[in-house]
Every structure is written in C-alpha cells, then in structure tokens.
Short mmCIF file of C-alpha atoms in Angstrom, two decimals:
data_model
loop_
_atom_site.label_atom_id
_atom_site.label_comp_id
_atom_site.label_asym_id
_atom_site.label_seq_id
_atom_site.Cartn_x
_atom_site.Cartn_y
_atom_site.Cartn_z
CA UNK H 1 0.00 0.00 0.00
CA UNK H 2 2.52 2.53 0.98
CA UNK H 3 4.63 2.10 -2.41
CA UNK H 4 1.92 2.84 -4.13
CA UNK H 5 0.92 6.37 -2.06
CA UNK H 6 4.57 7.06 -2.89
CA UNK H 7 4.17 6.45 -6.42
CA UNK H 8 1.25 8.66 -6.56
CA UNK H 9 3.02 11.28 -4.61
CA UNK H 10 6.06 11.69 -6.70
CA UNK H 11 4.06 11.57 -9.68
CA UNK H 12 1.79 14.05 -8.52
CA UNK H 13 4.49 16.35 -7.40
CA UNK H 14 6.31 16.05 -11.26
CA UNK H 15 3.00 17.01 -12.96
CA UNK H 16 2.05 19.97 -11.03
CA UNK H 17 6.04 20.95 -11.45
CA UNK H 18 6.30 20.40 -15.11
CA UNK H 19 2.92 22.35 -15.42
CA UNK H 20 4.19 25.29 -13.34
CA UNK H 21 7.01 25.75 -15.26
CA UNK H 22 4.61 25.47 -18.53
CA UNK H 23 2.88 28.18 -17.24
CA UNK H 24 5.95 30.44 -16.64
CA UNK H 25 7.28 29.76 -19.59
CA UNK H 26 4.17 30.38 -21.24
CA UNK H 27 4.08 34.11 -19.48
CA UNK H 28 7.26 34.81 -19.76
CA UNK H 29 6.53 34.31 -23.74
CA UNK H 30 3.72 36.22 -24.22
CA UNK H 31 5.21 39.45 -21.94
CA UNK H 32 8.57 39.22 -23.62
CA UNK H 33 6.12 39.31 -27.08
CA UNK H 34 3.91 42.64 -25.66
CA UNK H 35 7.41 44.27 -24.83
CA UNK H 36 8.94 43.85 -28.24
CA UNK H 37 5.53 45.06 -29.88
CA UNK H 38 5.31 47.79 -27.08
CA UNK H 39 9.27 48.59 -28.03
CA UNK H 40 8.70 48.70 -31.84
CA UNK H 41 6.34 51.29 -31.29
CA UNK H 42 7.88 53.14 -29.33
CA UNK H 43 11.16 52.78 -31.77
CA UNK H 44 8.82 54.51 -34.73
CA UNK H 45 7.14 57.30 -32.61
CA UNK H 46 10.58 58.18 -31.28
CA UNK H 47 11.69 58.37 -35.09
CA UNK H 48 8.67 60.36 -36.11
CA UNK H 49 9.07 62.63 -32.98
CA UNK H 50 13.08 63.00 -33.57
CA UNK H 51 11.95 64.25 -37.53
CA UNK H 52 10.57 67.01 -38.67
CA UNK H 53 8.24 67.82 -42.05
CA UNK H 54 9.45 68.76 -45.40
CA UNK H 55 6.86 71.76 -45.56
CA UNK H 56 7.86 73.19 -43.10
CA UNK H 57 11.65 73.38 -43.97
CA UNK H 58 10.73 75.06 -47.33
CA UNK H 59 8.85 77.77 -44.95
CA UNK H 60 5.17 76.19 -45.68
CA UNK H 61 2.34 77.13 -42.34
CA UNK H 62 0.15 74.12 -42.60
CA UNK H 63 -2.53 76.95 -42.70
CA UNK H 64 -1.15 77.95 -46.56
CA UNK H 65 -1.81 74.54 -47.53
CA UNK H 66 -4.27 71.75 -48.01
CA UNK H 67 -4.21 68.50 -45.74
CA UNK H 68 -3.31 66.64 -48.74
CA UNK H 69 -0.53 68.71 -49.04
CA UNK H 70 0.51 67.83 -46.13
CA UNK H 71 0.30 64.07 -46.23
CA UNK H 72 2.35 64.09 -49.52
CA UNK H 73 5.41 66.27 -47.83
CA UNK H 74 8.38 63.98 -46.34
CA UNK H 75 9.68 63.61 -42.94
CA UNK H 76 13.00 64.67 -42.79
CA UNK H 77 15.14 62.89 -39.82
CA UNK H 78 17.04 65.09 -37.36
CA UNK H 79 19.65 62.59 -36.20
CA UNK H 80 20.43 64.09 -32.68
CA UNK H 81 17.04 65.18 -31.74
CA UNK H 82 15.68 61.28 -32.71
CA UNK H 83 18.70 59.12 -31.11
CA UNK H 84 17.71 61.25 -28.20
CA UNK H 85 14.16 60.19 -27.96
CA UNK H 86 15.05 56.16 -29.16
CA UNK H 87 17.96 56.47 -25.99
CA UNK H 88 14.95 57.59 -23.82
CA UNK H 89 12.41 55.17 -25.29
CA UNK H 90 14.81 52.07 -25.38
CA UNK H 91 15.94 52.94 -21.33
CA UNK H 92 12.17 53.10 -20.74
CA UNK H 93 11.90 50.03 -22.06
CA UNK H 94 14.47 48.26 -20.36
CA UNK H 95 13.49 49.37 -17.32
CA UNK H 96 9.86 48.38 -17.98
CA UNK H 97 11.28 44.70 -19.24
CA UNK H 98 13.06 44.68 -15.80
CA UNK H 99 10.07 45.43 -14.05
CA UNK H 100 7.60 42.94 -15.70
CA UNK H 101 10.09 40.06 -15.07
CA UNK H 102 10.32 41.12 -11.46
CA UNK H 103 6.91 40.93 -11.40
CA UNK H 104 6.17 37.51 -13.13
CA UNK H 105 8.92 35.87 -11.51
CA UNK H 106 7.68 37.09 -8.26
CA UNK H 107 4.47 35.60 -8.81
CA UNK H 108 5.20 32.78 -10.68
CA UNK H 109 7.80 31.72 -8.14
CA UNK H 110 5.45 32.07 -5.30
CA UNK H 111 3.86 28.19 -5.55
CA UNK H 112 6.81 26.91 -6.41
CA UNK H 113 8.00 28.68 -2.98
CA UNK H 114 5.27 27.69 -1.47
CA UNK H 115 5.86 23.66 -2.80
CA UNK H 116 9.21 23.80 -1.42
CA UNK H 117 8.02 25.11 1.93
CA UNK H 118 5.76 22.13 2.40
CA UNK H 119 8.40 19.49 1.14
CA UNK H 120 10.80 20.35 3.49
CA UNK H 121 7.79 20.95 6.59
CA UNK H 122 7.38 17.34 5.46
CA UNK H 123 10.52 16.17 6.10
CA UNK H 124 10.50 17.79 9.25
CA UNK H 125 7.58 16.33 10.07
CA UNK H 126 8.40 13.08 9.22
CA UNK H 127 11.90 13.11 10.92
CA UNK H 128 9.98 14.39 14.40
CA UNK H 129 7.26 11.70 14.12
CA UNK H 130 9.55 8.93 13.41
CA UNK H 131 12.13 9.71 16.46
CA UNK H 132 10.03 8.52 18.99
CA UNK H 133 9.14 5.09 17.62
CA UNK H 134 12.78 4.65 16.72
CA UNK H 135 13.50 5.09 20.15
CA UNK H 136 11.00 2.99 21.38
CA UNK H 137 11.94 0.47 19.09
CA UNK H 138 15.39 1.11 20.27
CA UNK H 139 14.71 0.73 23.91
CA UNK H 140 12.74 -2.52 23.14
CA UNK H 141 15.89 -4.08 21.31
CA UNK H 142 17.66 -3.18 24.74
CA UNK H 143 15.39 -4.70 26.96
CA UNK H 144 15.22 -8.03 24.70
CA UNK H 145 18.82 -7.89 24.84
CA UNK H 146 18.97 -8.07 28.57
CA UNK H 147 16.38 -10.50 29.02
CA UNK H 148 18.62 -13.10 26.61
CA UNK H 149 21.83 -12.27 28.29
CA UNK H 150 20.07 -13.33 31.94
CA UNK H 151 18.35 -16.44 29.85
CA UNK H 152 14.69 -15.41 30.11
CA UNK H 153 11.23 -15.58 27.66
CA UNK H 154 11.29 -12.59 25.09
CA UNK H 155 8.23 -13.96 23.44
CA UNK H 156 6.13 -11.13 24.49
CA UNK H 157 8.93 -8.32 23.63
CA UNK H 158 9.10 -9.84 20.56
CA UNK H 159 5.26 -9.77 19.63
CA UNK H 160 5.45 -5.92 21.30
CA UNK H 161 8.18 -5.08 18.67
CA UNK H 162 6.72 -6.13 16.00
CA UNK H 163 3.82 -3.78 17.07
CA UNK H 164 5.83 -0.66 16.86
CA UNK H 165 7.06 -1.83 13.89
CA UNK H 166 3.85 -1.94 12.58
CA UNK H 167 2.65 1.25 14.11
CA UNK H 168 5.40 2.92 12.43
CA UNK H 169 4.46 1.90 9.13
CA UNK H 170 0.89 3.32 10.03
CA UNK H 171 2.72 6.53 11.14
CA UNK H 172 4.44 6.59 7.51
CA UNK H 173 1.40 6.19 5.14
CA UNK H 174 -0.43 8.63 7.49
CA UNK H 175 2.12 11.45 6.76
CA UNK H 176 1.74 10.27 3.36
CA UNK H 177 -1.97 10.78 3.11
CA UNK H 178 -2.35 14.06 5.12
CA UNK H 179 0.74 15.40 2.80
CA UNK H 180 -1.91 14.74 -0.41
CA UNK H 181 -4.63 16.36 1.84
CA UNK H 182 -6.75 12.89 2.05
CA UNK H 183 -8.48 12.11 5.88
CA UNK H 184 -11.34 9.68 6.36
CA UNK H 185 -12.62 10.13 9.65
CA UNK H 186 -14.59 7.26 11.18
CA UNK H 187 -15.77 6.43 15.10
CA UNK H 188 -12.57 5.73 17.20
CA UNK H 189 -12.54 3.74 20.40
CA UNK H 190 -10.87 6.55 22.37
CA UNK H 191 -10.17 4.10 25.61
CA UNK H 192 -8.71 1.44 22.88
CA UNK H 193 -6.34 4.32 21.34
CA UNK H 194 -4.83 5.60 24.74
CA UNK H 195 -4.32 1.78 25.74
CA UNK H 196 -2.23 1.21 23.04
CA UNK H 197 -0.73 4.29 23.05
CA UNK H 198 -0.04 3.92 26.49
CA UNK H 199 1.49 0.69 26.15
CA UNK H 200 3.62 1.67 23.62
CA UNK H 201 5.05 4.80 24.87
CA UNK H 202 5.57 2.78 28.22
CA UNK H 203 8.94 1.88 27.80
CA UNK H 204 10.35 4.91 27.67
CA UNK H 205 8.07 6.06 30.71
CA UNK H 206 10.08 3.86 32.27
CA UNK H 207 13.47 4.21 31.63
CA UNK H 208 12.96 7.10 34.14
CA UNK H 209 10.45 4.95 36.59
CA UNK H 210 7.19 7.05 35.68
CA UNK H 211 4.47 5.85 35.87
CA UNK H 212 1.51 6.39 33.24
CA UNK H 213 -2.17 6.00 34.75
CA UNK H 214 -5.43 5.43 33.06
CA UNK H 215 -8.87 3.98 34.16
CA UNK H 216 -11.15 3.61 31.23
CA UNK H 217 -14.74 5.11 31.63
CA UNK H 218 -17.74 2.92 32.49
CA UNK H 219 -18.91 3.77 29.06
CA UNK H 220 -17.56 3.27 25.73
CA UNK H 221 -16.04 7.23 24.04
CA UNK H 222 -16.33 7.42 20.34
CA UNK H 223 -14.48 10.07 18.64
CA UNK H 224 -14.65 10.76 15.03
CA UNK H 225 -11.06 10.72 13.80
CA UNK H 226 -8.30 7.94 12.62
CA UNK H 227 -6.70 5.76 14.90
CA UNK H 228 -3.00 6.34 13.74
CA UNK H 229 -3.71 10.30 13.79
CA UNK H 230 -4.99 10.34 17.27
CA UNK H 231 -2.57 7.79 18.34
CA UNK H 232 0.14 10.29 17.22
CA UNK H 233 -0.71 13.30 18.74
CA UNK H 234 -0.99 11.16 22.03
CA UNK H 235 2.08 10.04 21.80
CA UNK H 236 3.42 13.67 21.32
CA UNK H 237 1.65 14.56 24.41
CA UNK H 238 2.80 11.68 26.09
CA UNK H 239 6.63 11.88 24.80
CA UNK H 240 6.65 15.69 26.36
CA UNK H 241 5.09 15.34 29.76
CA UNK H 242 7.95 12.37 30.22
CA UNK H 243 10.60 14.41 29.09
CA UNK H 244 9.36 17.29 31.20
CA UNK H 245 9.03 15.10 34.27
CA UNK H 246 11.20 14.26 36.79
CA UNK H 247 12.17 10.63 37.68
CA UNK H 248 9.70 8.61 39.79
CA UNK H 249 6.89 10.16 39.16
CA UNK H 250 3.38 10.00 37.45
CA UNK H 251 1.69 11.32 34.57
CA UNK H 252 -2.63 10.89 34.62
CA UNK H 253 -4.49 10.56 31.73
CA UNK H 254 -8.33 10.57 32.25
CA UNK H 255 -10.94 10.69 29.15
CA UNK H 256 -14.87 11.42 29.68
CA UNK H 257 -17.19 12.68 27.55
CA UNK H 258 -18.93 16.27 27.81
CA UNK H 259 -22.00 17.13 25.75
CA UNK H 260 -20.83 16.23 22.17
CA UNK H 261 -17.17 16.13 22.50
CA UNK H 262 -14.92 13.27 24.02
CA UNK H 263 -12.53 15.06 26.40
CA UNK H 264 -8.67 13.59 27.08
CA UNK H 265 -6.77 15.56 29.52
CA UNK H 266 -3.21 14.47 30.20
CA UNK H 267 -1.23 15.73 33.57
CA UNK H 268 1.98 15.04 34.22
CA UNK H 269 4.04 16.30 37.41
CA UNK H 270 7.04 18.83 35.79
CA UNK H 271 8.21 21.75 36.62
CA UNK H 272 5.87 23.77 34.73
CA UNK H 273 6.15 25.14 31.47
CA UNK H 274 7.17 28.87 30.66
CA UNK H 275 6.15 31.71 28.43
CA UNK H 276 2.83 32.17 26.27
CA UNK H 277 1.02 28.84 26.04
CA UNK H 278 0.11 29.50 22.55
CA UNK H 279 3.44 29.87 21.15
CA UNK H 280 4.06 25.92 22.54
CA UNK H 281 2.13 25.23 19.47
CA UNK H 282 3.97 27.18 16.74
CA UNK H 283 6.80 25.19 15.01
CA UNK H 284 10.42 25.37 16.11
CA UNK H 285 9.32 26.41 19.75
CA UNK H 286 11.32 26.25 22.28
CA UNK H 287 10.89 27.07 26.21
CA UNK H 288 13.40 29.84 27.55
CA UNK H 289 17.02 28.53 26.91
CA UNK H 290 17.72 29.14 30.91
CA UNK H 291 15.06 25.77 31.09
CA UNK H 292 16.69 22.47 32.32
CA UNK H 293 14.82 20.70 29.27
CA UNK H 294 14.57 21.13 26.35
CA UNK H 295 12.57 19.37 22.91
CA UNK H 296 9.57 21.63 22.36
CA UNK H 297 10.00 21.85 18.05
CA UNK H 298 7.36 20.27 16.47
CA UNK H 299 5.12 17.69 18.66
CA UNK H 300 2.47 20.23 19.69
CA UNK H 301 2.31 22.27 16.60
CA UNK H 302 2.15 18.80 14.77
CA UNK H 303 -0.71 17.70 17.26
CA UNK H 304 -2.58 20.63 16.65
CA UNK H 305 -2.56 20.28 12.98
CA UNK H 306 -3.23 16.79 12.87
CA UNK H 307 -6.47 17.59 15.53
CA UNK H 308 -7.32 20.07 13.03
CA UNK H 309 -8.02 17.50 10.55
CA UNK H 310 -10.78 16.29 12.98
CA UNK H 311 -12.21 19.58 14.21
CA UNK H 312 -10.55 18.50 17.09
CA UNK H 313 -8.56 21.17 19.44
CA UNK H 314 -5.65 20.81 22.03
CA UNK H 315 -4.89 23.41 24.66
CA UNK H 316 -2.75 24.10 28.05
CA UNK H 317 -5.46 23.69 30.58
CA UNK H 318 -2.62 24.33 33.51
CA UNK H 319 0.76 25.03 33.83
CA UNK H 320 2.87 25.48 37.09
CA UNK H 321 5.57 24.38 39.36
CA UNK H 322 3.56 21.33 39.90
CA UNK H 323 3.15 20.20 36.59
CA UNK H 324 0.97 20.59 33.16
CA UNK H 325 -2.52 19.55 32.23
CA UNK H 326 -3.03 19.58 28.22
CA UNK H 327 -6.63 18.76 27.44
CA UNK H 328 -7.34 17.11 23.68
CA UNK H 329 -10.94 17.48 22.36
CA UNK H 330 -13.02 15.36 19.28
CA UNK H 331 -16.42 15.31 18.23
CA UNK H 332 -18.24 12.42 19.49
CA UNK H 333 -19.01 9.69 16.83
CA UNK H 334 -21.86 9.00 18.95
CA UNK H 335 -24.11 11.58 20.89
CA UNK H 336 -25.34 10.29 24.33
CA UNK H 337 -29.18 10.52 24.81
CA UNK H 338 -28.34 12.95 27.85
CA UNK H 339 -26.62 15.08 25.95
CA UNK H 340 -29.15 15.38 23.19
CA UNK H 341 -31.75 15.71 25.67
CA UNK H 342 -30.04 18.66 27.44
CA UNK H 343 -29.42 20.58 23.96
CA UNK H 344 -32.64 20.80 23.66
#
C-alpha cells in the first residue's frame, strides 16, 4: 500500500512541477512578445518625434496649404534630436522589461516557494514523528537484549516489537496521506487508542520509573477521527510530559465525555512550562534557553494540525511548578441521549 501512495506522490508532485514551469514559460513568452511590440512602437514614434516635415523646412504654415498637401510632404530625420528620444524610449523600455520580469517571476515563483516550503515541513515532520518510535523500538531491542543475556522468555517483547514496527508503518502512510490532503474520519474507540498508546510509549516512561495512569470510563467514548492520527498526537503529548518530568513520578491521563465532545486531559508532574502557552504550538518552539529541558520543536504544533483534521482542538489547561494539564478534544461519533436531551 505505501509504495503505491509514494508512487502517486512523486508523480503528482512532477506534474504539477512540469505544469508550473509550462505556465511560466508560457508568461514569460507572451510578456517578452507585448514588450517587443510595445518597443517597436515606441522605436517609430521616437523616429517620427526626432523628424521634422518637409513643408515646413521650405517655410510652408500648414494653414497655406491643403491637408493633402501635407500628407504628400516627407519627414525629414534630425539625427540628434531622434537618437535622443530612441535612448529615452529604449531605457524606458528596459526598465519596464526589468520590471515585468520582477513581477512575473515574483508571482510565478510564489507556488513553487510555497511547494518547497511544504516538502521540506514534510521532512521535518516526518523526521519528528519517526524519532520517537525509533527510540522505542530502540529501547525494546535493549530490553530483549537483557532478558537473553540473563536467559529469560522474550516472546512477548518480541510480539510488542513487532507492534511498533507496525505502528510505524501506520505513522508513515499517514504522513503520506495528510501530505496529499486525504483524511477519512470514522468512530474511534478513544479508551482502545490511549491503551495502546499507552502501552507503547511505556517503555520509555520507564526508563525514568514514571508511571503512566489510566482507568477507562464505564462507558464506551467514540471520537470521530483515525486511529494512527490520534494515536500520534498522544504520543506527542505523552513523549513531552515524560521528558518534562522528573524521575519517579506520574503522569494521569483521564478521558470522559462532555456534551458532544470526548474530552482527554493528560497531567503530568514537571516543573511547569514557561512563556505564552500559545506559542508551545507554533513550530520550532522552544521554552526559555535558561530551562533544564529542552525538545519543544514540532510535537504540539504537529498535534494541533493533525487535531485540526478532525475539528478537534488541544490546549494548556494548567501550567505550574507542579506540573501541566493539556486537554485534547473530538467530536463524538456518537451523541449520548443525555446530551441530546439537554441541547434541547
């Protein structure tokens, strides 16, 4: 499956690029074309407006004679006073050529600008989303190592590897798919998603001994969204409230839902994070340099675009010396009856 979204990409990419360059080349054609007319002219009025009449050299007033006259007399060419009008016209033209290929270059450039700013957001994007499974991946190999060195069952690590594995390859062709703008939303076990995600992201929770708690609600949560989208902005939640945490502690994640949205909050127990909240979500943040941690880039402005997608939202309910609370919000698949009735 994936091969074939990147064969679609790439050829999707070279047809829009051969057709930009078409249509610049096209432009570029027919201006260049209007400026040589526009010059010619401007070449024989600054001839005719350099010359003088024949009539009037032999002492003729156009009154004294009739228009035909006038037509039949010849232009005579004053050399100086015309190569002084074709200098000015032929600067004026230059300067006009120089302007409209500012101008179409400008604005022909801009989507190819704009195509180059979204490839390399993409790579960025990729190389951030793939970090983390790498080094869970990583940290699994370790642990699978150790077992076999002290002789024990790695049956289980093994069957959890080849999970990330897999949920890598689900990260992949979903970076794929949202880079050609395709989503297809559908009803999401939200207690299913943060279990998995949870036991995913766990071994890195505890390579510093924290702890990740969650206690599914009585009642099932559907959210409309994909499963590998809202399993990677938890993970970028997750991934920052354990960097941001100090060892041997917990981080809470509690879901319910509230009139038609399904509600996630996450809380860890940092130090707090500093500055305007908002600007956590632009890309390339970073907390104040002073901070003991540091990794704020592109999780939380890629969660927040990814939510987008969804109509979903993400937002710093809390931040102090005790620790964070980021709250994630969905659309319910799945109104309750309560919630109907009370919208009434």
């Amino acid at each position: 499956m994936r091969p074939n979204n990147e064969s679609d990409a790439q050829v999707e990419r070279k047809t829009s690029g051969m057709k930009a360059i078409r249509s610049i080349s096209i432009r570029m054609m027919l201006a260049m074309s209007a400026i040589a007319i526009l010059g010619a002219l401007l070449l024989v009025i600054g001839v005719i407006l350099g010359s003088r009449h024949e009539l009037s050299e032999r002492g003729f007033s156009p009154n004294d004679v009739t228009s035909g006259a006038l037509l039949h007399g010849s232009l005579i060419i004053d050399s100086e006073k015309a190569i002084i009008f074709i200098i000015l016209f032929v600067a004026g033209i230059i300067i006009t050529t120089r302007m409209v290929a500012w101008f179409l270059s400008r604005e022909e450039i801009r989507p190819l600008a704009q195509a180059i700013r979204l490839q390399r957001n993409f790579v960025a994007d990729a190389s951030h989303e793939l970090k983390t499974p790498l080094a869970i991946i990583s940290a699994r190999s370790e642990l699978i190592e150790r077992r076999l060195r002290l002789g024990k069952h790695i049956d289980s690590l093994v069957k959890e590897l080849t999970n990330d594995v897999s949920r890598m390859d689900n990260i992949i062709n979903d970076l794929l798919l949202a880079a050609r703008g395709a989503t297809s939303p559908n009803a999401v076990n939200l207690s299913q998603a943060i279990t998995h995600t949870i036991g995913s992201i766990d071994v890195l929770a505890k390579q510093r001994e924290i702890t990740i708690y969650f206690t599914p609600p009585a009642t099932t949560v559907l959210a409309l969204c994909e499963e590998t989208g809202i399993e990677r902005c938890l993970v970028a939640v997750l991934d920052n409230a354990i960097v941001h945490s100090p060892n041997h502690t917990c981080i809470e994640v509690t879901l319910h839902a509230a009139h038609d949205k399904a509600v996630v909050t996450i809380r860890d127990q940092g130090t707090g994070m500093e500055g305007n909240p908002e600007q956590w979500f632009a890309r390339f943040a970073r907390p104040d340099v002073q901070s003991e941690h540091h990794g704020y880039g592109l999780g939380l402005a890629l969660t927040r675009d990814i939510l987008s997608r969804y109509s979903g939202t993400i937002r710093v309910l809390s931040t102090s010396s005790c620790g964070t609370t980021m709250e994630i919000t969905l659309k319910l698949a799945v109104v309750p009856n309560e919630s109907k009735e009370n919208n009434k």
